[in-house]
Short mmCIF file of C-alpha atoms and ligand atoms in Angstrom, two decimals:
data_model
loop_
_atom_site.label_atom_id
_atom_site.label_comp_id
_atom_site.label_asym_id
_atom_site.label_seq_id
_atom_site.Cartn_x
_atom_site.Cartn_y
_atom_site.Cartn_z
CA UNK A 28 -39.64 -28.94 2.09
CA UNK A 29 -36.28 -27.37 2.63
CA UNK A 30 -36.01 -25.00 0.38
CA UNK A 31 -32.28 -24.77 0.76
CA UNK A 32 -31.36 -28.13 0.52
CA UNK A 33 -33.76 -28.28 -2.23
CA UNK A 34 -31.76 -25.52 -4.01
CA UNK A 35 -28.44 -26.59 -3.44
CA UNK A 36 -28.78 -29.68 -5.04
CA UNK A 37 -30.03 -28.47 -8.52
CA UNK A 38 -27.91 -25.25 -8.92
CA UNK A 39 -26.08 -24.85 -11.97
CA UNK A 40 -22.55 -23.24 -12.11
CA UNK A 41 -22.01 -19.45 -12.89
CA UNK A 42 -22.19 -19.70 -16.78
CA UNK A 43 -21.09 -16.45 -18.73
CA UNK A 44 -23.85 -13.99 -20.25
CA UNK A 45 -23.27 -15.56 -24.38
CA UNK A 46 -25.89 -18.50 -22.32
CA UNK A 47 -23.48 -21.38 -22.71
CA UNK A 48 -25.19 -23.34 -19.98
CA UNK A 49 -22.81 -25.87 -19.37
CA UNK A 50 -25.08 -28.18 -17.63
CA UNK A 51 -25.57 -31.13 -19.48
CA UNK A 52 -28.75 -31.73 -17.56
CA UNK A 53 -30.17 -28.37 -18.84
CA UNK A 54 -30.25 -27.75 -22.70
CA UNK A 55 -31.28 -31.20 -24.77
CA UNK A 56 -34.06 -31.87 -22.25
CA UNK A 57 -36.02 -28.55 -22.52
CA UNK A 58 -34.74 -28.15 -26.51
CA UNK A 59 -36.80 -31.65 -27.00
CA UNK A 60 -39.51 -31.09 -24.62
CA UNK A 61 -43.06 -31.39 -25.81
CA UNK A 62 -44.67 -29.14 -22.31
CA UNK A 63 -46.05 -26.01 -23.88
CA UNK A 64 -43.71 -23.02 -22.56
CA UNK A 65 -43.74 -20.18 -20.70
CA UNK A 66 -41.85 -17.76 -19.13
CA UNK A 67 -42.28 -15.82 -16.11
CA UNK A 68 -40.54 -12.30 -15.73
CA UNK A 69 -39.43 -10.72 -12.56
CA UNK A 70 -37.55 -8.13 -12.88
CA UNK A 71 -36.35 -7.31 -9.15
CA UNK A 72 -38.20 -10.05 -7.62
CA UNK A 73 -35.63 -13.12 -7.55
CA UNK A 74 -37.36 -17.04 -7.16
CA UNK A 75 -34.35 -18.26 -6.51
CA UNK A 76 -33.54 -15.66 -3.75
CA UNK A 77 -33.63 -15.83 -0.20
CA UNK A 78 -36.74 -14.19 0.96
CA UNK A 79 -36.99 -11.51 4.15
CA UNK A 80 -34.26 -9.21 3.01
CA UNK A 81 -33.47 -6.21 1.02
CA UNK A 82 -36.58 -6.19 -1.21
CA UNK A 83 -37.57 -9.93 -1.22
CA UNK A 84 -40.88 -10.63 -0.32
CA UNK A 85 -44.04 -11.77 -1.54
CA UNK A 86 -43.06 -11.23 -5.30
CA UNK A 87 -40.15 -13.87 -4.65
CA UNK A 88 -42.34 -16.23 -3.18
CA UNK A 89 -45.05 -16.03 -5.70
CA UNK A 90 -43.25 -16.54 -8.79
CA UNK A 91 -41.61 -19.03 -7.34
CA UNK A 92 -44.64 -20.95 -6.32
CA UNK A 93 -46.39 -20.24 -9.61
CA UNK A 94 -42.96 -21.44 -11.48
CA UNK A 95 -43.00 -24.44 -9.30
CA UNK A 96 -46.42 -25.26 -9.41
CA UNK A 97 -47.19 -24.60 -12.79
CA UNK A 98 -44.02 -27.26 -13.82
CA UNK A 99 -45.98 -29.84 -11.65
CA UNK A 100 -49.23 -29.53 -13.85
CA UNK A 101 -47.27 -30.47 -16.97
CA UNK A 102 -45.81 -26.96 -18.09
CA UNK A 103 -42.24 -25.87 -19.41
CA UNK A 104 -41.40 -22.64 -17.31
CA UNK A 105 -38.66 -20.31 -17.27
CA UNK A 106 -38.47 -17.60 -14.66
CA UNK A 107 -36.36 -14.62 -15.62
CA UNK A 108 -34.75 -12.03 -13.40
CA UNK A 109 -32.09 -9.54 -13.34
CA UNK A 110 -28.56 -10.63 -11.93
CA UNK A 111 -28.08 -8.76 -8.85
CA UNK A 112 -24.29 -10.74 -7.50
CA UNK A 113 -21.95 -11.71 -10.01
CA UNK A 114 -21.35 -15.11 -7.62
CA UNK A 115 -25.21 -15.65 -8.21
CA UNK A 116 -25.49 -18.78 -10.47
CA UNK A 117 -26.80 -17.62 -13.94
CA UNK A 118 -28.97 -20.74 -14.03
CA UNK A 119 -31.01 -22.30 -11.13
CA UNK A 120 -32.83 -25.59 -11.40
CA UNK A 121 -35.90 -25.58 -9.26
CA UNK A 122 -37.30 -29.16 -10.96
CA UNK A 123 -36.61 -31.06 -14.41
CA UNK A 124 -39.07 -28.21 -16.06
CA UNK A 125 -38.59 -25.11 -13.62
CA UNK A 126 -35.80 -23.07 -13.79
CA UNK A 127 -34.72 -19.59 -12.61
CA UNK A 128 -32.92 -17.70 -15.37
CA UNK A 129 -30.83 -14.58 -13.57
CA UNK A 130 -30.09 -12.30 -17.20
CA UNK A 131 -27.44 -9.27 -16.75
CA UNK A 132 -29.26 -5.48 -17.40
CA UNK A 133 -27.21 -3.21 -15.71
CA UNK A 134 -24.70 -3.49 -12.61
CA UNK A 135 -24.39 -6.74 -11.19
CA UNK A 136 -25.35 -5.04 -7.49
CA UNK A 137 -28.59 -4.96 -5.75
CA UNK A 138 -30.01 -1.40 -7.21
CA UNK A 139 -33.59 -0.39 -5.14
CA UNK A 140 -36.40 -1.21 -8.00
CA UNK A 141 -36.93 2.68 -8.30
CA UNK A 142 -33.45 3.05 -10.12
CA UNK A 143 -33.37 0.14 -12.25
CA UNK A 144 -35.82 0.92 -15.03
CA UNK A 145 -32.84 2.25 -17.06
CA UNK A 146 -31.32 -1.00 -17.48
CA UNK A 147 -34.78 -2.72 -18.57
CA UNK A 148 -34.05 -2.26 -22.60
CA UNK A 149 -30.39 -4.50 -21.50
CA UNK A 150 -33.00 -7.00 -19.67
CA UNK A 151 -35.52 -7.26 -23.35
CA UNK A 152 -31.78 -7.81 -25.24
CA UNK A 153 -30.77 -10.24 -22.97
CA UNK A 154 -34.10 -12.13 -22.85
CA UNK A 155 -34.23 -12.52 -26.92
CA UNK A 156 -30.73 -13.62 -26.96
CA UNK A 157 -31.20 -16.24 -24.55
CA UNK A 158 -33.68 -17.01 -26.59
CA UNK A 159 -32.58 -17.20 -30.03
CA UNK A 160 -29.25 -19.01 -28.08
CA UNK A 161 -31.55 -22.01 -26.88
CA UNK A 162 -33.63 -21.60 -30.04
CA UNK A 163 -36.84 -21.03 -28.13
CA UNK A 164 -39.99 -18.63 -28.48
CA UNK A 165 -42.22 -18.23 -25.29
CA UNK A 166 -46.16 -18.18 -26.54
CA UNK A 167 -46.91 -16.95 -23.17
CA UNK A 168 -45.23 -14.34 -20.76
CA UNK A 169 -46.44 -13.47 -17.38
CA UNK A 170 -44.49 -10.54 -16.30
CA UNK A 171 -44.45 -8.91 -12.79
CA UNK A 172 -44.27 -5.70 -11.44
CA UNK A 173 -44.39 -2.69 -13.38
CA UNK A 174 -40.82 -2.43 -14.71
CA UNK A 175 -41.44 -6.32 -15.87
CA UNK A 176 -44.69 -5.00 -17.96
CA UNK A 177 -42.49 -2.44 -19.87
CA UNK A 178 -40.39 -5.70 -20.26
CA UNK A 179 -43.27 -7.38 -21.44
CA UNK A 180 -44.89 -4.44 -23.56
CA UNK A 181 -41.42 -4.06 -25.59
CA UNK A 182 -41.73 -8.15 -26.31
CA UNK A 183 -45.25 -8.34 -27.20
CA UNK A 184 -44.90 -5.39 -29.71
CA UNK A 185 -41.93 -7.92 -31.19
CA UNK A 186 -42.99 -11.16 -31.26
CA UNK A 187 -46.55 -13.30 -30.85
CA UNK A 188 -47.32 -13.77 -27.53
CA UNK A 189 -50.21 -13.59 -25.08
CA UNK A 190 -49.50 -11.54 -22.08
CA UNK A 191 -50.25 -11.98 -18.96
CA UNK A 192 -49.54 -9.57 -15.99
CA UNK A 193 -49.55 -9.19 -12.14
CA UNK A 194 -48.59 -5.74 -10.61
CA UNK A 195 -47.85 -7.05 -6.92
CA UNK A 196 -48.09 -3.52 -5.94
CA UNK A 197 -49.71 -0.50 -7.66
CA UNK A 198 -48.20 3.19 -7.90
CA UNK A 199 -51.45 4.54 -8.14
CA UNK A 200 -52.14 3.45 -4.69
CA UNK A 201 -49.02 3.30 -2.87
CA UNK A 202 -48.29 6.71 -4.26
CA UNK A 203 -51.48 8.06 -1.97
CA UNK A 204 -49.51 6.56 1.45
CA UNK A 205 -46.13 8.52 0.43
CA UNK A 206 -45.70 12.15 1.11
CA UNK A 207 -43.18 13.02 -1.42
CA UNK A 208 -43.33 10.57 -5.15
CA UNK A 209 -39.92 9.46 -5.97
CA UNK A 210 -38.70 10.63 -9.54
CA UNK A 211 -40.03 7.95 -11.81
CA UNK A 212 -43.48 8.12 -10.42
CA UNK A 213 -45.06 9.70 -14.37
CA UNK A 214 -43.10 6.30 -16.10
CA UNK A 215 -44.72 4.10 -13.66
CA UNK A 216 -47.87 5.37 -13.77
CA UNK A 217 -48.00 5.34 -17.35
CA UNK A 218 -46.45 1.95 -17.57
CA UNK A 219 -49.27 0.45 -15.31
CA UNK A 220 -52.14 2.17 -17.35
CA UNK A 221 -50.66 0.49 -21.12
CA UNK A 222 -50.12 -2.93 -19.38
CA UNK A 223 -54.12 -2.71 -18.38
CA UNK A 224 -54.64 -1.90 -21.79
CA UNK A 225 -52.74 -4.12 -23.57
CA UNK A 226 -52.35 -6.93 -21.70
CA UNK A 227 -53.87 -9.97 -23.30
CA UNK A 228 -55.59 -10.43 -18.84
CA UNK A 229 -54.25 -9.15 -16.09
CA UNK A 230 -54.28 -10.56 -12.77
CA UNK A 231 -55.77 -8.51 -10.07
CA UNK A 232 -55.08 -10.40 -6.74
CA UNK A 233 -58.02 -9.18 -4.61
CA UNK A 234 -61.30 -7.86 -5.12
CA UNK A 235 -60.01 -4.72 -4.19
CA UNK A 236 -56.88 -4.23 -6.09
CA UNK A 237 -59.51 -4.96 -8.94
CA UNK A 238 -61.38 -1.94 -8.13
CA UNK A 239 -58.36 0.28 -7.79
CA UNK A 240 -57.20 -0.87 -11.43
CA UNK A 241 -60.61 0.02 -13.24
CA UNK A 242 -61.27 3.56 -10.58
CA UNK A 243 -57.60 5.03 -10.75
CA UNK A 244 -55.74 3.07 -13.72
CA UNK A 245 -58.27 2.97 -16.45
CA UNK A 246 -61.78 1.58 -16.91
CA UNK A 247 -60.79 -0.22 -20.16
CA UNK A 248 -58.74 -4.14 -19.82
CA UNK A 249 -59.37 -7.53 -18.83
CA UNK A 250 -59.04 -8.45 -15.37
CA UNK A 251 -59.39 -11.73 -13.36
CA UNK A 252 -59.08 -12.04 -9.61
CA UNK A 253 -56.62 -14.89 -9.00
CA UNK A 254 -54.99 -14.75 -5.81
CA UNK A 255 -51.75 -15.42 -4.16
CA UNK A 256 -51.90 -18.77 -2.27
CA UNK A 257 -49.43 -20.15 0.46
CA UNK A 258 -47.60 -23.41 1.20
CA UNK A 259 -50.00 -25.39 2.94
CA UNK A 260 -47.08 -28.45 3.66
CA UNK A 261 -45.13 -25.70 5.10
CA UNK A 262 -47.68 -23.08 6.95
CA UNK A 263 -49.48 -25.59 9.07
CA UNK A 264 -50.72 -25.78 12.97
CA UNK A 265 -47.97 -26.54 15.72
CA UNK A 266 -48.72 -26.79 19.44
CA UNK A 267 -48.07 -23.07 20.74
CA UNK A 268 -46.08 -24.82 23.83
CA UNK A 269 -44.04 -26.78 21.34
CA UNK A 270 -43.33 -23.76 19.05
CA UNK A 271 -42.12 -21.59 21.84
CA UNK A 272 -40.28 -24.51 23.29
CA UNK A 273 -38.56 -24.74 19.77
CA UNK A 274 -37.75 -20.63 19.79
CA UNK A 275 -36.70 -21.02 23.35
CA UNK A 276 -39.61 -18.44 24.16
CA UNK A 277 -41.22 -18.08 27.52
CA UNK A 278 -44.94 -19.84 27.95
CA UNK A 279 -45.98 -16.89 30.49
CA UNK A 280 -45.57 -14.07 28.25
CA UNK A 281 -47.88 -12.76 25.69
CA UNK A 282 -46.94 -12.84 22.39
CA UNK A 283 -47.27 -10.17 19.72
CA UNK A 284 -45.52 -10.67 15.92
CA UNK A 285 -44.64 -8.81 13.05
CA UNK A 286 -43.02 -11.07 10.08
CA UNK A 287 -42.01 -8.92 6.58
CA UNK A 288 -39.72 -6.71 5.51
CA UNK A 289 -38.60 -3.18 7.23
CA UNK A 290 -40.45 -0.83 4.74
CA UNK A 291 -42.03 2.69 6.28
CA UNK A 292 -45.00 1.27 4.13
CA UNK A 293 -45.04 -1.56 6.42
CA UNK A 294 -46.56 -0.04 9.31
CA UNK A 295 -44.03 -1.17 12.10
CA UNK A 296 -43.96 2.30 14.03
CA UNK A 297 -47.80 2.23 13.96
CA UNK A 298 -47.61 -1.61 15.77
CA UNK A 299 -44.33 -0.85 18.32
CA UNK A 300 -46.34 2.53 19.35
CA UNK A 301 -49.90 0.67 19.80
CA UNK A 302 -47.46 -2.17 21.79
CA UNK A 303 -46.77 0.27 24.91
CA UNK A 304 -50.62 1.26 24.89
CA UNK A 305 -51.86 -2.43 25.71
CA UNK A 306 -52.67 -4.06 29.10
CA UNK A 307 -50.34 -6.53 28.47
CA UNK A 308 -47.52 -3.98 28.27
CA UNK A 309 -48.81 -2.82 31.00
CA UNK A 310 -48.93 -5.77 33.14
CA UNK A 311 -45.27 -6.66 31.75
CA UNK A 312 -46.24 -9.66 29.90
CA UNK A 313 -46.19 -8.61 26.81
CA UNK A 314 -43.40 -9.77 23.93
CA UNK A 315 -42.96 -8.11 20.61
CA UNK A 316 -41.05 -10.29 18.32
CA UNK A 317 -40.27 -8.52 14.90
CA UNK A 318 -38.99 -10.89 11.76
CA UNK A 319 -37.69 -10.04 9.27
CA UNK A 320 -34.61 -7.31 8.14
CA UNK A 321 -30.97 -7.73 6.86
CA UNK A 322 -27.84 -6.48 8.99
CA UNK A 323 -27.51 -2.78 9.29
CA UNK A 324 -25.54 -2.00 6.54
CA UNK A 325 -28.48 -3.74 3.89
CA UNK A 326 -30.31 -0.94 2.15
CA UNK A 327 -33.59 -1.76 5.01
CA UNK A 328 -31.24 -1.27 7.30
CA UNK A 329 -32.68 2.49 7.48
CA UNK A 330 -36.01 1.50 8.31
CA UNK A 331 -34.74 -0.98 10.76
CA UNK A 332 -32.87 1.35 12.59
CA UNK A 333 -35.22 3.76 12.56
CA UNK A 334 -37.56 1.46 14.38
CA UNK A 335 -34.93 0.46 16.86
CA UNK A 336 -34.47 4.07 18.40
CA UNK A 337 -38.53 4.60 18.46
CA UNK A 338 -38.47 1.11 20.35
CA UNK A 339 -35.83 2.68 22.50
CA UNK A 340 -37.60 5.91 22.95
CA UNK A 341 -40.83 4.79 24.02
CA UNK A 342 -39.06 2.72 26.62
CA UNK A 343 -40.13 -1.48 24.74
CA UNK A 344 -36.48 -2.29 24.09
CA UNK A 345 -36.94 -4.85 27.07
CA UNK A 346 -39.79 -6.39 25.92
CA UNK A 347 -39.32 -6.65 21.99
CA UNK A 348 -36.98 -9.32 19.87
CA UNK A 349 -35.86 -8.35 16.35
CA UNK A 350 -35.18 -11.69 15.03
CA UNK A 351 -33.74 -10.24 11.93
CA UNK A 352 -34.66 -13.11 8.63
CA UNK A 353 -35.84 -16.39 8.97
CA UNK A 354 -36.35 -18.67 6.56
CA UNK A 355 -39.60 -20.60 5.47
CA UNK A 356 -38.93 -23.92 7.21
CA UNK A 357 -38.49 -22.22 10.56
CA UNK A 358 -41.78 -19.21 10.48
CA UNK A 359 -44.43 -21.61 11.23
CA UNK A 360 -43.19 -21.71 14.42
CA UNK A 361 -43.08 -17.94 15.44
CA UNK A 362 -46.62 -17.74 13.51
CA UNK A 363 -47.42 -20.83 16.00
CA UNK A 364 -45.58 -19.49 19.17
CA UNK A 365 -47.41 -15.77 19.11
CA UNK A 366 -51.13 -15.32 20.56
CA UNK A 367 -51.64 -12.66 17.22
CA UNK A 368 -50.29 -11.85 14.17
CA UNK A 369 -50.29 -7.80 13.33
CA UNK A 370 -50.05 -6.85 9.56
CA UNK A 371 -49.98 -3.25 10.24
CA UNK A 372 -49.54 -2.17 6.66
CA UNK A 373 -50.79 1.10 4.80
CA UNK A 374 -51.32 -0.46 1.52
CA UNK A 375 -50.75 -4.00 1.29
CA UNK A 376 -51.76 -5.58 -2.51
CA UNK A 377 -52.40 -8.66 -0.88
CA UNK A 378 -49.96 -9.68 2.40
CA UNK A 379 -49.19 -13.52 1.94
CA UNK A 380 -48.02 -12.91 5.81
CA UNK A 381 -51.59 -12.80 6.92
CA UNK A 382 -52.54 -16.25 5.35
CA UNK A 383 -49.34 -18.06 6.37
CA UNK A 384 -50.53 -16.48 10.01
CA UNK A 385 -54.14 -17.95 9.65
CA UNK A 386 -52.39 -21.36 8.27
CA UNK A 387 -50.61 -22.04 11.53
CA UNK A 388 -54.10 -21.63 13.61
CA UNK A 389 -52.72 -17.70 14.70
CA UNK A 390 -55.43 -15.30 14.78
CA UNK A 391 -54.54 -11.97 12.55
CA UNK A 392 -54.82 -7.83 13.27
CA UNK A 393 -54.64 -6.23 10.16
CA UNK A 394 -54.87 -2.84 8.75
CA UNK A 395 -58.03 -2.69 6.32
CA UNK A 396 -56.43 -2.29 3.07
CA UNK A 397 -56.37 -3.68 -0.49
CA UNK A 398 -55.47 -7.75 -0.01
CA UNK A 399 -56.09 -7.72 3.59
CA UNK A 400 -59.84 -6.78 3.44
CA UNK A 401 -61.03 -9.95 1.81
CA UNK A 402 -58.22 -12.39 3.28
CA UNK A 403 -58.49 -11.09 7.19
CA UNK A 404 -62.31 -11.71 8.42
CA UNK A 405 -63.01 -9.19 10.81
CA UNK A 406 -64.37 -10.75 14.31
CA UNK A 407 -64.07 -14.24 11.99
CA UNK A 408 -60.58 -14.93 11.47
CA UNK A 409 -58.99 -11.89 13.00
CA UNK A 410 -59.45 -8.15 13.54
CA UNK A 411 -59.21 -5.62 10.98
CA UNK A 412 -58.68 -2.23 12.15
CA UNK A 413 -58.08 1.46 10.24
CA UNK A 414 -54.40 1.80 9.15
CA UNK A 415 -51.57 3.99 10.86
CA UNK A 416 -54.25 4.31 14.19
CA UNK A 417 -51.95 3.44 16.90
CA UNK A 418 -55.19 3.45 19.60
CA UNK A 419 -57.59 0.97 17.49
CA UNK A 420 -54.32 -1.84 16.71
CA UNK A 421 -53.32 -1.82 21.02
CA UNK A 422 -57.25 -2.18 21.39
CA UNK A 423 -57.77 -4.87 18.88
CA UNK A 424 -54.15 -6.59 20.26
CA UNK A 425 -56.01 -6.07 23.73
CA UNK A 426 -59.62 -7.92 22.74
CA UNK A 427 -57.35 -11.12 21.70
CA UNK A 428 -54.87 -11.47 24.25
CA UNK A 429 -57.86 -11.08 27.17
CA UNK A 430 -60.24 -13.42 25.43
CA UNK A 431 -57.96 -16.46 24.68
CA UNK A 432 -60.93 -18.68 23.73
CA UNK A 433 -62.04 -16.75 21.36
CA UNK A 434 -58.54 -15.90 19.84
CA UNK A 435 -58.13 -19.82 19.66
CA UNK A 436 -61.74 -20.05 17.65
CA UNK A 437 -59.97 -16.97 15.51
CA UNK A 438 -57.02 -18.91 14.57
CA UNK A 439 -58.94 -21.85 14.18
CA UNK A 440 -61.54 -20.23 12.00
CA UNK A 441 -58.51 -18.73 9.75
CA UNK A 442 -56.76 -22.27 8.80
CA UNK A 443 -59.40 -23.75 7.59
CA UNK A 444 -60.23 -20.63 5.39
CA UNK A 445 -56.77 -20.96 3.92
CA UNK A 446 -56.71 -24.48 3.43
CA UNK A 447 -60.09 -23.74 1.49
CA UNK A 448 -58.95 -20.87 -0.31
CA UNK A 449 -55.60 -20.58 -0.99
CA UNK A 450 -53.25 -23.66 -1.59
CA UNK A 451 -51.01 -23.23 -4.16
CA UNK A 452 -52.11 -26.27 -6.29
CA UNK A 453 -55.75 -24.46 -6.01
CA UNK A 454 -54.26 -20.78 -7.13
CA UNK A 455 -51.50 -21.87 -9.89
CA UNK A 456 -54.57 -24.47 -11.55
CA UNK A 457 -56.75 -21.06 -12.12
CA UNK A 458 -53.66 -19.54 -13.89
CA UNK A 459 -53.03 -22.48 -15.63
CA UNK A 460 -56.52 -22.74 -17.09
CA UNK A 461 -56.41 -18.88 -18.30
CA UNK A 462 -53.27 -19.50 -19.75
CA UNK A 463 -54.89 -22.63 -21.64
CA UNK A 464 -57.84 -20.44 -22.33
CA UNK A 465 -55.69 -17.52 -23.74
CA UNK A 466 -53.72 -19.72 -25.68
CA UNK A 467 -56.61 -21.20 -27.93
CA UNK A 468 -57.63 -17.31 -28.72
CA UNK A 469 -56.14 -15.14 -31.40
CA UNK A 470 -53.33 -12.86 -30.50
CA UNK A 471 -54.67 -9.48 -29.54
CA UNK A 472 -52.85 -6.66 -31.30
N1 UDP B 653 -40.51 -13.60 4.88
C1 UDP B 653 -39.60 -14.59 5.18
N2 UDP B 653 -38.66 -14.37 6.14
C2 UDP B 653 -38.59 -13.19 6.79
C3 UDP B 653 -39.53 -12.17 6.50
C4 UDP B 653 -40.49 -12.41 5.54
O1 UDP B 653 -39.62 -15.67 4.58
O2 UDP B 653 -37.70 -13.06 7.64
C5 UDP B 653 -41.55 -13.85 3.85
C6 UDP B 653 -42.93 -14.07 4.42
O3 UDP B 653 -43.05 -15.36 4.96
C7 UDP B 653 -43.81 -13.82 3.19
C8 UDP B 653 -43.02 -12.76 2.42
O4 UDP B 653 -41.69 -12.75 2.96
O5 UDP B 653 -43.92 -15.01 2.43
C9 UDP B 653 -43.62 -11.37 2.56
O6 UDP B 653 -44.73 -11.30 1.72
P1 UDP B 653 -45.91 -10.22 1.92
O7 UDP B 653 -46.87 -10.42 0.79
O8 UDP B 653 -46.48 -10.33 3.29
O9 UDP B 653 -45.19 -8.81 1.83
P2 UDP B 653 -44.27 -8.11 0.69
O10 UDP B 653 -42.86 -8.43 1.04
O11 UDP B 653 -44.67 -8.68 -0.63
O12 UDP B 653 -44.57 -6.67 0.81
#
């Protein structure tokens, strides 16, 4: 699926903050609709957004999905995010029951997520009135990401609902990686140890993020593993000559990728430094492609050009490609056209990248954190290797690109295990059965 075209062809005009939707398509339909309701709250994390820039990622993409998904087995969702361009439509139409709802809290500017929890009382205002203005209650929120769990604390102290959260990343991990904790660390910290608490479940994505909530959040809470899933129609195997014919990309050269956003918590100086340590660098075969990244003046343009003068420096300027965002439609064929994948993260909650690598048949190095360690299969489906150790990743990217027969069993190995795992329709029916579940209970108070 295109997810542009898609998009275009449902979007809504820019409708003014008093909710007047002005889309005749919109309002009687969900006012008379009999689908049990829920909405979905991302506060930074856009569905509607284009995803490989600024701070779109994996958030994006899963409440998107889960929006999507959960519309196609018979619910009424509403996704709810802040406004971040006043040209933005106010209302997007995914489907006949999915829709992204963009509310205004705060400037209408792209603000990191680290300032923004000021204008999250504007955000709970501006939910209720769109609510009372359609004249509809949500039984059941599912927020995401910490500032969206104040979001949904502030609601569930107001009204009935269940509440259902996701943290997508947690501060009392990532906080360990950093060497200096940005100013709203305490609120964050705080805010992720009352969701746990008061939650109605809370969705740990991996085994390990699990662990981490009940060691270094708090023992008490209800927790169910559900994890993220990928787009199985779109994440599939292509030939590796046809992919690089596609890209344009040489069939001689050895292919290395990196496909996310520029983030120092991301790893990319730990892959472009173990890059000039392999044999294939050595040997001059070797091609680094890099995707993902916004044009310098985007607020990752830091990180990005930070990278660029290391790849300068240690002389792999010739032999790397940033090819700056790409969408969906067009990733299965770098995934398909590179030898290995490297997800060289230092905390990584889950890393859809690694299963959308293992969909197309591309073997995976990853660092062996959080997600990672129960999606990436050491010496199964890929490599998994001790994060930020330049030496072990241009080892690992060595075993792979020498032994190409057992690379191919890798990537072989690694789509079936996501076509197993972690389709959407697979994922999105556990939610929807907890939300069923939670549903017939009493309210927790
Ligand atoms: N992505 C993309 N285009 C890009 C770069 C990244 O569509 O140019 C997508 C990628 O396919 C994946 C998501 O962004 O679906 C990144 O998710 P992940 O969980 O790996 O990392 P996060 O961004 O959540 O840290």
């Amino acid at each position: 699926m295109d997810s542009e075209i898609y998009y275009s062809n449902r979007v809504c005009q820019a409708i003014p903050q008093s909710f007047d939707i002005g889309c005749d398509a919109n309002r009687p339909s969900h006012s008379r609709s009999s689908r049990q309701r829920i909405a979905l709250i991302s506060d930074h994390g856009d569905p509607a957004a284009e995803i490989g820039f600024e701070e779109a990622g994996g958030q994006n993409v899963y409440v998107r999905y889960v929006g999507e998904t959960l519309a196609k087995l018979g619910w009424q969702v509403d996704m709810f995010t802040r406004k971040v361009k006043p040209d933005d439509p106010t209302v997007v139409q995914h489907s006949a029951h999915c829709r992204t709802i963009r509310l205004v809290a705060g400037p209408e500017r792209f603000i990191p997520r680290d300032e923004i929890f000021e204008y999250m009382p504007q955000f709970v205002e501006a939910f209720e009135a769109f609510g009372r203005h359609e004249g509809v209650h949500y039984p059941l929120i599912h927020t995401n990401y910490w500032l969206s769990a104040w979001i949904g604390l502030q609601l569930k102290a107001r009204h009935p609902v269940r509440l259902v959260h996701t943290y997508h990343s947690l501060g009392a991990v990532k906080y360990q990686t950093l060497a200096h904790q940005p100013a709203i660390a305490p609120t964050r910290l705080a805010v992720e140890k009352q969701i746990l608490e008061q939650a109605d479940c809370v969705i740990a994505t991996s085994p390990q993020e699990q662990e981490y909530l009940h060691t270094l959040v708090c023992s008490k809470g209800r927790v169910e593993i559900i994890p993220y899933g990928t787009d199985l129609e779109i994440f599939h195997t292509i030939p590796k000559a046809e992919a690089r014919a596609r890209l344009g990309l040489n069939l001689d050269e050895q292919i290395v990728l990196y496909v996310g956003r520029f983030d120092p918590r991301k790893g990319i100086e730990t892959l472009v430094r173990a890059s000039v340590k392999t044999e294939a660098f050595a040997a001059g075969r070797l091609r680094l492609i890099i995707v993902g990244g916004s044009c310098p003046d985007q607020p990752d343009g830091q990180e990005r050009n930070r990278i660029e003068r290391i790849v300068q420096e240690i002389g792999l300027n010739e032999r790397t490609l940033f090819a700056g965002q790409v969408k969906h439609n067009m990733l299965p064929f770098y995934y398909a056209a590179a030898d290995v994948c490297v997800v060289p993260s230092h905390y990584e909650p889950f890393g859809l990248v690694a299963i959308e690598a293992m969909a197309c048949g591309t073997p995976v190095i990853a660092s062996d954190v959080g997600g990672l360690k129960s999606t990436v299969l050491s010496e199964q489906t890929g490599l998994r290797v001790l994060p930020q150790d330049t030496e072990a990743f241009a080892t690992a990217i060595d075993r792979l690109l020498i032994n190409k027969v057992w690379a191919i069993q890798l990537g072989a190995c690694g789509s079936a295990q996501v076509r197993k795992q972690f389709s959407w329709h697979k994922i999105v029916s556990q939610l929807s059965e907890l939300y069923q579940l939670l549903l017939s209970q009493q309210i927790s108070q």
